[in-house]
Short mmCIF file of C-alpha atoms in Angstrom, two decimals:
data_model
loop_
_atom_site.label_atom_id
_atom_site.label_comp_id
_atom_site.label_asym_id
_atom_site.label_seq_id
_atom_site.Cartn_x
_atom_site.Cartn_y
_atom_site.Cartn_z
CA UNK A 1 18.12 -29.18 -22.86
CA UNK A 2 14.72 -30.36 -21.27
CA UNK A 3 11.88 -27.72 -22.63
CA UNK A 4 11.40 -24.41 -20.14
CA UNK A 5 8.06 -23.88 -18.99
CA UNK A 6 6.71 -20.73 -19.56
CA UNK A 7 3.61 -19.24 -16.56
CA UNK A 8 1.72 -16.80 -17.28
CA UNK A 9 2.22 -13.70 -14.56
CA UNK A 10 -0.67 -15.29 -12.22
CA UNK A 11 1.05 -18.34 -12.34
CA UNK A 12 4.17 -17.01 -11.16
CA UNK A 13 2.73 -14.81 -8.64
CA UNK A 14 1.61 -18.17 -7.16
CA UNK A 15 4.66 -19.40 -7.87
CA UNK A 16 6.80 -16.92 -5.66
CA UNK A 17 4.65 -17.39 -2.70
CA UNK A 18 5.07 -21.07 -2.12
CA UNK A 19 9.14 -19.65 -2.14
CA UNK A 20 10.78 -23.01 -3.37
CA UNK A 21 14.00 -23.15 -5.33
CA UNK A 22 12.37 -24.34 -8.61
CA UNK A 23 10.23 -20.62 -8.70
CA UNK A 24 13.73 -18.89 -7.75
CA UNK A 25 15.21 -20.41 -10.49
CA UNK A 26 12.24 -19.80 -13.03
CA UNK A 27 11.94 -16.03 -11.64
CA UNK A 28 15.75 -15.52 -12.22
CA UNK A 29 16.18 -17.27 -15.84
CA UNK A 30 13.41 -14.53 -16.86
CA UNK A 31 14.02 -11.69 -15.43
CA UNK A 32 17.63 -11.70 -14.27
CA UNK A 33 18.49 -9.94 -17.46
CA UNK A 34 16.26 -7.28 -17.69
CA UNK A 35 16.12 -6.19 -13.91
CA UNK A 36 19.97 -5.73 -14.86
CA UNK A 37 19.84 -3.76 -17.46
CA UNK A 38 17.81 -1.82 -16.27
CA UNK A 39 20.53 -1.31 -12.61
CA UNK A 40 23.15 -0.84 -14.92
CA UNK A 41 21.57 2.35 -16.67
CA UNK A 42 20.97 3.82 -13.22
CA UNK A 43 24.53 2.84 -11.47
CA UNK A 44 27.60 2.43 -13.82
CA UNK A 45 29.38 0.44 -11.46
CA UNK A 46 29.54 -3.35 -12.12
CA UNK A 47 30.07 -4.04 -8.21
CA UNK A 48 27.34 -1.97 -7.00
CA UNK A 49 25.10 -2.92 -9.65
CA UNK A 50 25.09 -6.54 -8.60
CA UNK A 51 24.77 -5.71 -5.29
CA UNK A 52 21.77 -4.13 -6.34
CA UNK A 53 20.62 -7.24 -8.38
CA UNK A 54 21.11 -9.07 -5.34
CA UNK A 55 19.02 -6.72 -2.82
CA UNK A 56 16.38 -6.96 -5.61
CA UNK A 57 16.22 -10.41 -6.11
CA UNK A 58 15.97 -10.76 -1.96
CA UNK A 59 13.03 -7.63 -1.91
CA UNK A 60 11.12 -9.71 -4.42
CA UNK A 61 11.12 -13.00 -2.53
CA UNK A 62 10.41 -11.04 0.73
CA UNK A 63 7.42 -8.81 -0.86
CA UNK A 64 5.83 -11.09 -2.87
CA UNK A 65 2.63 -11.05 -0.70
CA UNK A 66 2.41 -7.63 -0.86
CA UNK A 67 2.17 -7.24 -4.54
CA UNK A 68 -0.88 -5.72 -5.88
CA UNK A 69 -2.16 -6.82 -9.35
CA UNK A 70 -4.41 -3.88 -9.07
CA UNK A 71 -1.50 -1.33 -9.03
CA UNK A 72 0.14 -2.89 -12.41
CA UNK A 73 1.69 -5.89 -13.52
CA UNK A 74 4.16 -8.02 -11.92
CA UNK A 75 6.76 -7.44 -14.62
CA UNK A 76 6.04 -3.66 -13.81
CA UNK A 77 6.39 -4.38 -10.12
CA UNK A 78 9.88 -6.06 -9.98
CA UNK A 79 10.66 -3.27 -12.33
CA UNK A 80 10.26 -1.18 -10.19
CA UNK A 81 11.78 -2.45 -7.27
CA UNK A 82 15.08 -2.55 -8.97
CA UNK A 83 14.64 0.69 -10.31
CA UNK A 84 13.95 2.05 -7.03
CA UNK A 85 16.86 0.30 -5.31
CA UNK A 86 19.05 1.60 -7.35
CA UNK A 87 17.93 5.00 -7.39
CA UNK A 88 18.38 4.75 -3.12
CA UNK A 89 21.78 4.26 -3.86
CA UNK A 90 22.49 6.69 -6.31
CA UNK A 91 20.98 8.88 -3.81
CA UNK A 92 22.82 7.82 -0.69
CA UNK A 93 25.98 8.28 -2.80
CA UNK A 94 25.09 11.76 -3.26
CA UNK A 95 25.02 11.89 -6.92
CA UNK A 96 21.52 12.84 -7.40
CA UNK A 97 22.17 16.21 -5.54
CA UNK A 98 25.16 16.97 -7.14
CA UNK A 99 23.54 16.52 -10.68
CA UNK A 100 20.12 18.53 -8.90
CA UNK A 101 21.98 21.66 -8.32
CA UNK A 102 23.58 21.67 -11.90
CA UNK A 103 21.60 23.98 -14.75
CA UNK A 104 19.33 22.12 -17.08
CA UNK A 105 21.92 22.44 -19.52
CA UNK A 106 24.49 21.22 -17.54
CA UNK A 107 22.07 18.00 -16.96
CA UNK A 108 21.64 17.73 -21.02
CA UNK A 109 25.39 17.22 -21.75
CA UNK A 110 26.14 15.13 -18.52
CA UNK A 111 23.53 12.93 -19.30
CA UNK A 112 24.33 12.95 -22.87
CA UNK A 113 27.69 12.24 -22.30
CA UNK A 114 27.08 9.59 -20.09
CA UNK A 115 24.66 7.73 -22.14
CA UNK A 116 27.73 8.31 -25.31
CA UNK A 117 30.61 6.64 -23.53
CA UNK A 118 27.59 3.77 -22.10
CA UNK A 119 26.81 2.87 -25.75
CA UNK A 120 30.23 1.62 -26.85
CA UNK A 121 29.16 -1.22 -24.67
CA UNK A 122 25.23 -1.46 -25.11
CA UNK A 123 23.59 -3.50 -27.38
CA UNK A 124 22.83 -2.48 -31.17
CA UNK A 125 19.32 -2.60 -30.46
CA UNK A 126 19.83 0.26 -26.94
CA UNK A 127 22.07 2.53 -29.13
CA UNK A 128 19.49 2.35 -32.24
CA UNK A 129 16.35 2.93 -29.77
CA UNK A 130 18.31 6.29 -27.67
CA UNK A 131 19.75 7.97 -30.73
CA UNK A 132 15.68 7.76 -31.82
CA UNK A 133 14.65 9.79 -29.33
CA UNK A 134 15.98 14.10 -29.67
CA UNK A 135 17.64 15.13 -26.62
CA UNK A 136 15.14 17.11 -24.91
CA UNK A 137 12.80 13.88 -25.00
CA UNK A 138 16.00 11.76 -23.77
CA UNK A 139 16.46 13.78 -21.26
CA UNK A 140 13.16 14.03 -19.20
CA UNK A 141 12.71 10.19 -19.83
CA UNK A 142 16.17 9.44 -18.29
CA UNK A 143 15.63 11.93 -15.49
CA UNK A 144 12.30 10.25 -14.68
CA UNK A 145 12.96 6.63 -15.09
CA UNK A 146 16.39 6.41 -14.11
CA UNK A 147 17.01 8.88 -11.86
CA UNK A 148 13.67 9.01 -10.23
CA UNK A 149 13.44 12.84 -10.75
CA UNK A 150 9.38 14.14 -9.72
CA UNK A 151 7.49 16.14 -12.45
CA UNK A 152 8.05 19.05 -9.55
CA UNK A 153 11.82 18.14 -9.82
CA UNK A 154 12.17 17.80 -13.65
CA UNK A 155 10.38 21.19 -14.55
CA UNK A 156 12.70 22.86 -11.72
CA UNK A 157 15.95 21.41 -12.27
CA UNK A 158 15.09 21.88 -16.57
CA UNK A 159 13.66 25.29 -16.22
CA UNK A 160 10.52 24.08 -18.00
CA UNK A 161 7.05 24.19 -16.85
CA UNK A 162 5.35 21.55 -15.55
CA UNK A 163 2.98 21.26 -18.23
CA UNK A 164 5.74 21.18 -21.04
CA UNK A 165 7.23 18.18 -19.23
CA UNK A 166 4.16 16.29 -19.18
CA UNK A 167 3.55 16.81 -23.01
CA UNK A 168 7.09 15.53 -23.86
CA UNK A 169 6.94 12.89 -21.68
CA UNK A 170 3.72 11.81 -23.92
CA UNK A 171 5.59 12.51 -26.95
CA UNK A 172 8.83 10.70 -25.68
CA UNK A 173 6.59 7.61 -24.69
CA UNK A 174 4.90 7.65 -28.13
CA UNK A 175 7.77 7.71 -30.15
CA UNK A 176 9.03 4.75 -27.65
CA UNK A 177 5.93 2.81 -28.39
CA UNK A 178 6.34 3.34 -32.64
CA UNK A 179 9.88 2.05 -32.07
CA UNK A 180 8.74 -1.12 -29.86
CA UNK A 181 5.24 -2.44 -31.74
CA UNK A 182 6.68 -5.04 -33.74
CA UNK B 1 -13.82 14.77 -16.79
CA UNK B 2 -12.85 14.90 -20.29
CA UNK B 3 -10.90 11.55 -20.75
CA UNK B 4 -9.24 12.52 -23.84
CA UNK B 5 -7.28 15.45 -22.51
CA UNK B 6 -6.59 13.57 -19.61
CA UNK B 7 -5.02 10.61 -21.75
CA UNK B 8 -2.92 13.67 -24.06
CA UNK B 9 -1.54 15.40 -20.61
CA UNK B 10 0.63 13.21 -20.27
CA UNK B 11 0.42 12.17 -16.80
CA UNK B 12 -0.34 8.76 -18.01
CA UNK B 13 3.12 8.39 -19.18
CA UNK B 14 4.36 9.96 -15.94
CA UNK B 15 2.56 7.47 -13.64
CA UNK B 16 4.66 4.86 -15.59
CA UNK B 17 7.75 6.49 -15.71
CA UNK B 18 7.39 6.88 -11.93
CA UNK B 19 7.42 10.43 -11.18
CA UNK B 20 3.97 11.30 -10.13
CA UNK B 21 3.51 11.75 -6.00
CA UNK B 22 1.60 9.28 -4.21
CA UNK B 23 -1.55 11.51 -4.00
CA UNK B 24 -1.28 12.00 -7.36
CA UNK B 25 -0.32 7.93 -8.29
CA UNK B 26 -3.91 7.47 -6.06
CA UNK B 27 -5.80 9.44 -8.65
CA UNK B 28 -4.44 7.84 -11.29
CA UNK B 29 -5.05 4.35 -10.37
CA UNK B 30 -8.75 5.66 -9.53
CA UNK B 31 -9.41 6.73 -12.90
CA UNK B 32 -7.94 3.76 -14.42
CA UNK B 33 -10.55 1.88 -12.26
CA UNK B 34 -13.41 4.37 -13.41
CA UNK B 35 -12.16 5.16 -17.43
CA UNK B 36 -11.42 1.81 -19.59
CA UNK B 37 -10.01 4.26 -22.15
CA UNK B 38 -7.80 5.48 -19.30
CA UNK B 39 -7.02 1.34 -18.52
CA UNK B 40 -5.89 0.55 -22.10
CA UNK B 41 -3.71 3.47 -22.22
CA UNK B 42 -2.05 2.82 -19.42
CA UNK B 43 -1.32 -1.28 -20.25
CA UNK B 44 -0.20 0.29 -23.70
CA UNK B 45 2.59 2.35 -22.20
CA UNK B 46 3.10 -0.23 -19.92
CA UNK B 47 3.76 -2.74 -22.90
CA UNK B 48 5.96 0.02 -24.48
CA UNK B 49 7.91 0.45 -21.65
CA UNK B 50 8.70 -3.61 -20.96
CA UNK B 51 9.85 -4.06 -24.71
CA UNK B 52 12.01 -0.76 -23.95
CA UNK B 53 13.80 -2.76 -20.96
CA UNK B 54 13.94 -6.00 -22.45
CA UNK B 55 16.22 -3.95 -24.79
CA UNK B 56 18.31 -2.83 -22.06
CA UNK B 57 18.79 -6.68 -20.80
CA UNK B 58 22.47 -7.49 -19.93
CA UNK B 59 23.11 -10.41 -18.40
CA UNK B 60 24.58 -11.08 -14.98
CA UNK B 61 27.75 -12.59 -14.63
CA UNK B 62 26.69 -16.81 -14.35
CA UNK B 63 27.68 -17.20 -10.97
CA UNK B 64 25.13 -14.73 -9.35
CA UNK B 65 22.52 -17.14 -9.41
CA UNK B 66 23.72 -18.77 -7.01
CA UNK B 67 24.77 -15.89 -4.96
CA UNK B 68 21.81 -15.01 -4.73
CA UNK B 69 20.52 -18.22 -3.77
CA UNK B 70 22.70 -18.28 -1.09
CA UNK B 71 21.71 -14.87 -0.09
CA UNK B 72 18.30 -15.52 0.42
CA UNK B 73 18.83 -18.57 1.95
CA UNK B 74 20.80 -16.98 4.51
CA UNK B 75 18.36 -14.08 5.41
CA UNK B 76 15.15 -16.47 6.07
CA UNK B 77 16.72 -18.99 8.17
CA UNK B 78 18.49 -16.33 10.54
CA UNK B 79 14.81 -14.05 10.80
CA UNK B 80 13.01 -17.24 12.53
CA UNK B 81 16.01 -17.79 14.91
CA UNK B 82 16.12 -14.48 15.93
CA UNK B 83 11.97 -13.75 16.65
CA UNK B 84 12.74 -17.55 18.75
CA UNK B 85 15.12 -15.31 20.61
CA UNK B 86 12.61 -12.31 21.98
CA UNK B 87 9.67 -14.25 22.89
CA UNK B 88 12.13 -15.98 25.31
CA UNK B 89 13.06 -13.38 27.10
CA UNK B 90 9.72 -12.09 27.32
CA UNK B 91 8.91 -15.15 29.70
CA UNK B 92 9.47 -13.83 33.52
CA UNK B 93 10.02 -16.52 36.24
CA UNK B 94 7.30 -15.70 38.73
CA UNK B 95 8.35 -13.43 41.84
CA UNK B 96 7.74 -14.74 45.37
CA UNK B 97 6.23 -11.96 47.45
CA UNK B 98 6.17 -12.79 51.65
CA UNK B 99 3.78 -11.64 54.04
CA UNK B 100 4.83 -11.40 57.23
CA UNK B 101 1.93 -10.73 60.09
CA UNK B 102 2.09 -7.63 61.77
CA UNK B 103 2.54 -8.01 65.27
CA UNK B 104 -0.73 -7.37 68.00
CA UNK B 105 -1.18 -4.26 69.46
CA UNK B 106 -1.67 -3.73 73.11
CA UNK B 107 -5.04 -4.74 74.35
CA UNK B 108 -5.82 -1.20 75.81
CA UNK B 109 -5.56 0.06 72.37
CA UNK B 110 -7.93 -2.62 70.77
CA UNK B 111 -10.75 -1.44 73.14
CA UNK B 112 -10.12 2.41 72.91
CA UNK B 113 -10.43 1.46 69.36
CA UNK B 114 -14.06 -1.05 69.72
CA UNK B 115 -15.38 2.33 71.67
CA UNK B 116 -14.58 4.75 69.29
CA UNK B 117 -16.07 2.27 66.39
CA UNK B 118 -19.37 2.08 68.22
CA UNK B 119 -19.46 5.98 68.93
CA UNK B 120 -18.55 6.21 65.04
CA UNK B 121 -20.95 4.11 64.18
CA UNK B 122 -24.02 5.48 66.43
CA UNK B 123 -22.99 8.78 64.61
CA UNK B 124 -23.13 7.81 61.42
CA UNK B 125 -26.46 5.62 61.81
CA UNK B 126 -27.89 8.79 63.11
CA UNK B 127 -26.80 10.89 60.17
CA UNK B 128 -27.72 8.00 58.06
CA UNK B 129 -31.02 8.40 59.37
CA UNK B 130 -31.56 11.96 58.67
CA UNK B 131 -29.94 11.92 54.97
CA UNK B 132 -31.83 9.07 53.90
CA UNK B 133 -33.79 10.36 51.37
CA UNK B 134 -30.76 12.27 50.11
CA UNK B 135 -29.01 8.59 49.53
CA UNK B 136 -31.81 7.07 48.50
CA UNK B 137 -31.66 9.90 45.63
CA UNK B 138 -27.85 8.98 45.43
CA UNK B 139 -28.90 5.37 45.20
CA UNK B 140 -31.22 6.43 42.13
CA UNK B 141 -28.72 8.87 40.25
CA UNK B 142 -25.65 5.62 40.76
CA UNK B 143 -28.08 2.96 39.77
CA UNK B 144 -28.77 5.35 36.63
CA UNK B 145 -25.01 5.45 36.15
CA UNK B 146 -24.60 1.57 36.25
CA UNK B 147 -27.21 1.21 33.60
CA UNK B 148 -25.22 4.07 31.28
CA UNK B 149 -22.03 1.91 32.14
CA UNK B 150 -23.90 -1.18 30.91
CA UNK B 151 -24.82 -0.01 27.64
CA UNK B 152 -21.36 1.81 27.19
CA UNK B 153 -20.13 -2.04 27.81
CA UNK B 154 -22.73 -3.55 25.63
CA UNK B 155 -21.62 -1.13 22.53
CA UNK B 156 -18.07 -2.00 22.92
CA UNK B 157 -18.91 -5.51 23.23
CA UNK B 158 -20.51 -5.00 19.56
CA UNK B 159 -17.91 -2.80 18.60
CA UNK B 160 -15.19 -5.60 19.97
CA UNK B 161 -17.40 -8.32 18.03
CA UNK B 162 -17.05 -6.57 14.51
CA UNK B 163 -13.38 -6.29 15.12
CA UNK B 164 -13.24 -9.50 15.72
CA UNK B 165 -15.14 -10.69 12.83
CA UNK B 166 -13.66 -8.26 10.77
CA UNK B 167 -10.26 -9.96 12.00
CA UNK B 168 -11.05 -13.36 10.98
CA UNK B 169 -12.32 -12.17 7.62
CA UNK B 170 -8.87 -10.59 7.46
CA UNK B 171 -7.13 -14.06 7.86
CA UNK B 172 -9.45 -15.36 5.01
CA UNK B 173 -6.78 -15.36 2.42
CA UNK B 174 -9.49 -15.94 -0.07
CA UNK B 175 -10.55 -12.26 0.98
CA UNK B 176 -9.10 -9.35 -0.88
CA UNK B 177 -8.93 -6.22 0.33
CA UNK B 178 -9.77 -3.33 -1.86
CA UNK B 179 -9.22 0.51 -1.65
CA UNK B 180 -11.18 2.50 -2.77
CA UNK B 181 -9.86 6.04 -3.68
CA UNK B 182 -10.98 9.46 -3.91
CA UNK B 183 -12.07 10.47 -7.57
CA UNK B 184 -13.08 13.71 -6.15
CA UNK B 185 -10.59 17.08 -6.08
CA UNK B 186 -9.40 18.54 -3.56
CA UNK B 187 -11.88 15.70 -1.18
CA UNK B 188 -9.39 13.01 0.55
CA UNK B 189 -11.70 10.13 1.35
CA UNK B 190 -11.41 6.36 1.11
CA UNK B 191 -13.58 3.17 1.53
CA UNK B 192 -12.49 -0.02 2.02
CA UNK B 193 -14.35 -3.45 0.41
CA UNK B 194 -13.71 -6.85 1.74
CA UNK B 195 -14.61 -9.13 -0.88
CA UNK B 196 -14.43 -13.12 -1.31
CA UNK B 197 -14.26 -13.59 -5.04
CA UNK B 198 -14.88 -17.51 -4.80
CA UNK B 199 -17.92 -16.55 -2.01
CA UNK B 200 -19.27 -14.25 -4.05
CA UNK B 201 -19.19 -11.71 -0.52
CA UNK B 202 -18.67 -8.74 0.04
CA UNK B 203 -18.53 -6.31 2.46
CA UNK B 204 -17.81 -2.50 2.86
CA UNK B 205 -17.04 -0.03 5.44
CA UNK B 206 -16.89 3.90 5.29
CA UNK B 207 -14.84 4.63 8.28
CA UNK B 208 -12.75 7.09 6.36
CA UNK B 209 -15.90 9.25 4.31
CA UNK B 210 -18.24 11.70 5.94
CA UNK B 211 -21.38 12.04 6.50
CA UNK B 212 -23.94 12.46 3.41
CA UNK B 213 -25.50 15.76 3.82
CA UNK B 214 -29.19 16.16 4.97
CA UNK B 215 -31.43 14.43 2.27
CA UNK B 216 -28.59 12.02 0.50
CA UNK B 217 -26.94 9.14 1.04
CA UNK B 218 -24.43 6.66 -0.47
CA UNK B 219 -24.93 4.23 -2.87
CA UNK B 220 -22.54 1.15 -3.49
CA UNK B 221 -22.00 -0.11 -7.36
CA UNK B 222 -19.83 -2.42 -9.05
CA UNK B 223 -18.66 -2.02 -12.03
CA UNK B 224 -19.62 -4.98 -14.51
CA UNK B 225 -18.20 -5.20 -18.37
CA UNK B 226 -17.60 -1.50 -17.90
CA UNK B 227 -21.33 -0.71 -16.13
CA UNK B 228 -22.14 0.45 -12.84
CA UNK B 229 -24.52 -2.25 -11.01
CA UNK B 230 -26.17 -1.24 -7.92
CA UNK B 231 -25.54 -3.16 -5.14
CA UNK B 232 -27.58 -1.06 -2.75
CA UNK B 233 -28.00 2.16 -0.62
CA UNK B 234 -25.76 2.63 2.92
CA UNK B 235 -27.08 3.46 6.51
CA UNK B 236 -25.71 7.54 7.08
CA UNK B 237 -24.90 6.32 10.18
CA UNK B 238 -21.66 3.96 8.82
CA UNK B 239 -20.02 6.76 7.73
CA UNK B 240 -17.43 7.67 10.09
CA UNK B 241 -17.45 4.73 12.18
CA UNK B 242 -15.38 1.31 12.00
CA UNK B 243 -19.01 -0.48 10.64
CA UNK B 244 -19.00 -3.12 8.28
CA UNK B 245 -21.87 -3.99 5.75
CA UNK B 246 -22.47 -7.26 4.01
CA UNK B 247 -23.95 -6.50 0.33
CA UNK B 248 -27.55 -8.23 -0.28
CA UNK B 249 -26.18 -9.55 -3.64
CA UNK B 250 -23.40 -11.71 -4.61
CA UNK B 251 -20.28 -10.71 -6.56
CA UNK B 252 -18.42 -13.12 -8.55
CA UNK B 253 -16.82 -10.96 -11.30
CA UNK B 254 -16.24 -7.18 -12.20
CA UNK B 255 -13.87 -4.13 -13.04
CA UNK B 256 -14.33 -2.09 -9.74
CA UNK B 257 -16.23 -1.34 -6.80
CA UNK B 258 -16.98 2.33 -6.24
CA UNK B 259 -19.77 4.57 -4.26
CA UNK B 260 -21.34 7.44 -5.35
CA UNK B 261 -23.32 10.36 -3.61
CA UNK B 262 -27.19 10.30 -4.11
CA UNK B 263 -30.68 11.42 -3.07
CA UNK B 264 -31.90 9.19 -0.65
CA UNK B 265 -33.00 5.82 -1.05
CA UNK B 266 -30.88 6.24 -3.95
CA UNK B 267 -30.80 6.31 -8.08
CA UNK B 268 -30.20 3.87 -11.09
CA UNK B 269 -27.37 4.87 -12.27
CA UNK B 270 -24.30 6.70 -10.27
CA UNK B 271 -24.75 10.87 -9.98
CA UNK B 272 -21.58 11.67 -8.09
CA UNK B 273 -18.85 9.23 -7.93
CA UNK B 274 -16.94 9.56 -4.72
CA UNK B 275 -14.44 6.73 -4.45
CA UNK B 276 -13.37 4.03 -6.75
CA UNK B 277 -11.38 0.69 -5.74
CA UNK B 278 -10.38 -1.85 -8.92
CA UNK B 279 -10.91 -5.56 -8.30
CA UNK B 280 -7.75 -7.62 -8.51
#
């Protein structure tokens, strides 16, 4: 195999914009992976969660001139845009409400339960990482990330105040960063 | 503000997780402008949260590369064809509109009506006569009206000119535009800078802040290896209005741009700091 060149995130910014096959190619050999893993802990459904990839991969090349280094980085960005396509379908599927209107801890052991029967088929590294974190930590960090929950929405649908959720969201995040600084 | 508290609430770690409203997401990205402790928080979590989804990865089934390809492929070459399509049909063949000439009245009538002009007219010349002054003041009071027109005209002429500069600096891809956002509470304001990074120009406009109160004024800084530099003082008279100022010194590098409420003529350093925009 010829070497792989490697841009920095300027570089493919630059990249993107002049929309030739080559940057596809580059922009979907890095990221491919990790905008689908991140689908697949939103949706559960293979089908839908490439159709997602898809409409992702499409919003990127569209967008590209709207991205805004000052708002974050570009990895951060396309994150994002997956994350956020995703959550639009989980919400035009009506899932979202039905899991709104359940108790907080209804939403504990459904999303427990979910993320039990998900790790027979994650990765050593996922199932590590999530049994890391307690539940109550788990639970705000899936609600927010992957579900797209508001603080407003969390504390409600939790019965927590707002504050509370804020502080283990801090100590959710630190724990993820002791786990991740290699 | 007290930056460590602010980094321990938590809402750092909200903004990334992506639960914060937009007015609050606006704050947020202010204060990362104004706070570098507040910045390397942020890229911290930020760094956390990429490793934590580069252990999620899964990888796509192979043949969705070129699915997607295909996809895209498909969607740009049918959004050309179809904007082809609608200025087409805006073109309107020209309509043909006939004038046909109205056919002569009776003689009799065209001198009943010559009489009844010059009867008309003697009237009028003699009222004419005895309301002249009163026209002449008419005459005044419309000429007086023309001139207001004019300089109405002459202002949007101006105006029309800075929209039209401000237009072409627009298409200057080498200009970036920059918001700046309200640091304040409870105050929703914005500025906007126009800056040319490889120029070294920049320019600013307060349309959407308003007006300093009697004895202040604003005061433009940017913020260089983490201090404010002033770049000047603004006319009061900006605020509010679609104006745009070039700043008397050149900017090549910095964090942020941000204005700050001060007495007038302005200070050294930044009192009040009203709005904040980070460079890209």
């Amino acid at each position: 195999m010829p070497p792989v060149a490697t841009y920095s995130e300027e570089e493919l910014v630059h990249l993107l914009k002049q929309q030739s096959k080559d940057a596809f190619d580059y922009l979907y050999r890095q990221y491919s992976a990790v905008l689908y893993g991140v689908i697949n802990k939103v949706v559960y459904d293979e089908q839908t969660a490439q159709d997602i990839l898809q409409e992702t991969f499409v919003k990127i090349w569209n967008n590209i001139s709207q991205y805004n280094a000052q708002k974050g980085r570009i990895y951060t960005w396309m994150i994002n845009i997956a994350r956020n396509a995703a959550i639009d379908k989980l919400r035009s599927k009506g899932e979202i409400m039905k899991s709104k209107i359940q108790t907080g801890e209804d939403i504990v052991i459904n999303i427990a339960g979910k993320i039990q029967t998900e790790q027979s088929t994650d990765t050593i590294g996922l199932r590590k990482m999530v049994s890391g974190l307690k539940p109550e930590y788990e639970t705000i960090v899936s609600l927010a990330y992957f579900k797209g929950f508001t603080l407003d929405e969390i504390s409600k649908t939790l019965g927590i105040p707002l504050g509370t959720v804020k502080t283990r969201m801090r100590h959710a995040m630190q724990l993820l960063r002791e786990n991740f600084s290699v | 503000m007290n930056v460590k508290d602010y980094i321990e609430s938590g809402i750092l770690e909200a903004y990334i997780l992506g639960s914060l409203t937009p007015e609050e997401e606006a704050q947020v990205v202010a204060n990362i402008a104004l706070y570098p402790e507040v910045a390397a928080e942020v890229a911290e979590i930020e760094r956390a949260m990429h490793a934590f989804a580069k252990s999620m990865a899964k990888e796509p089934s192979p043949e969705m590369q070129d699915k997607i390809w295909d996809a895209i492929q498909q969607q740009s070459q049918s959004a050309p064809a179809n904007m082809g399509n609608d200025s087409e049909d805006q073109v309107t063949a020209p309509k043909l509109i006939q004038f046909t000439p109205e056919h002569r009245k009776q003689n009799q009538w065209a001198q009943a009506a010559v009489w009844v002009a010059l009867v008309g007219s003697l009237l009028v010349n003699i009222m004419f006569w005895f309301q002249k002054s009163d026209v002449q003041q008419k005459q005044v009071a419309m000429q007086q009206h023309i001139d207001t027109m004019q300089q109405k005209q002459a202002q949007f002429a101006s105006l029309i000119n800075n929209y039209e500069a401000e237009k072409r600096m627009m298409a200057d891809t080498a200009m970036q535009t920059i918001v700046m956002h309200t640091v304040q509470a409870n105050k929703p304001m914005a500025a906007t800078m126009y800056w040319n990074k490889g120029k070294g120009e920049a320019y600013v406009s307060i349309g959407s802040m308003p007006p300093p109160p009697d004895g202040m004024q604003y005061q433009l800084w940017v913020i260089q290896d983490g201090k404010p530099v002033d770049m000047g003082t603004l006319p009061n008279n900006m605020a509010q209005t679609p104006a745009m100022l070039k700043a008397g010194m050149s900017v090549t590098s910095g964090q942020a741009f941000a204005i700050s409420l001060e007495k007038a003529g302005g200070n050294p350093t930044p009192t009040t700091v009203y709005v904040v925009g980070k460079m890209g």
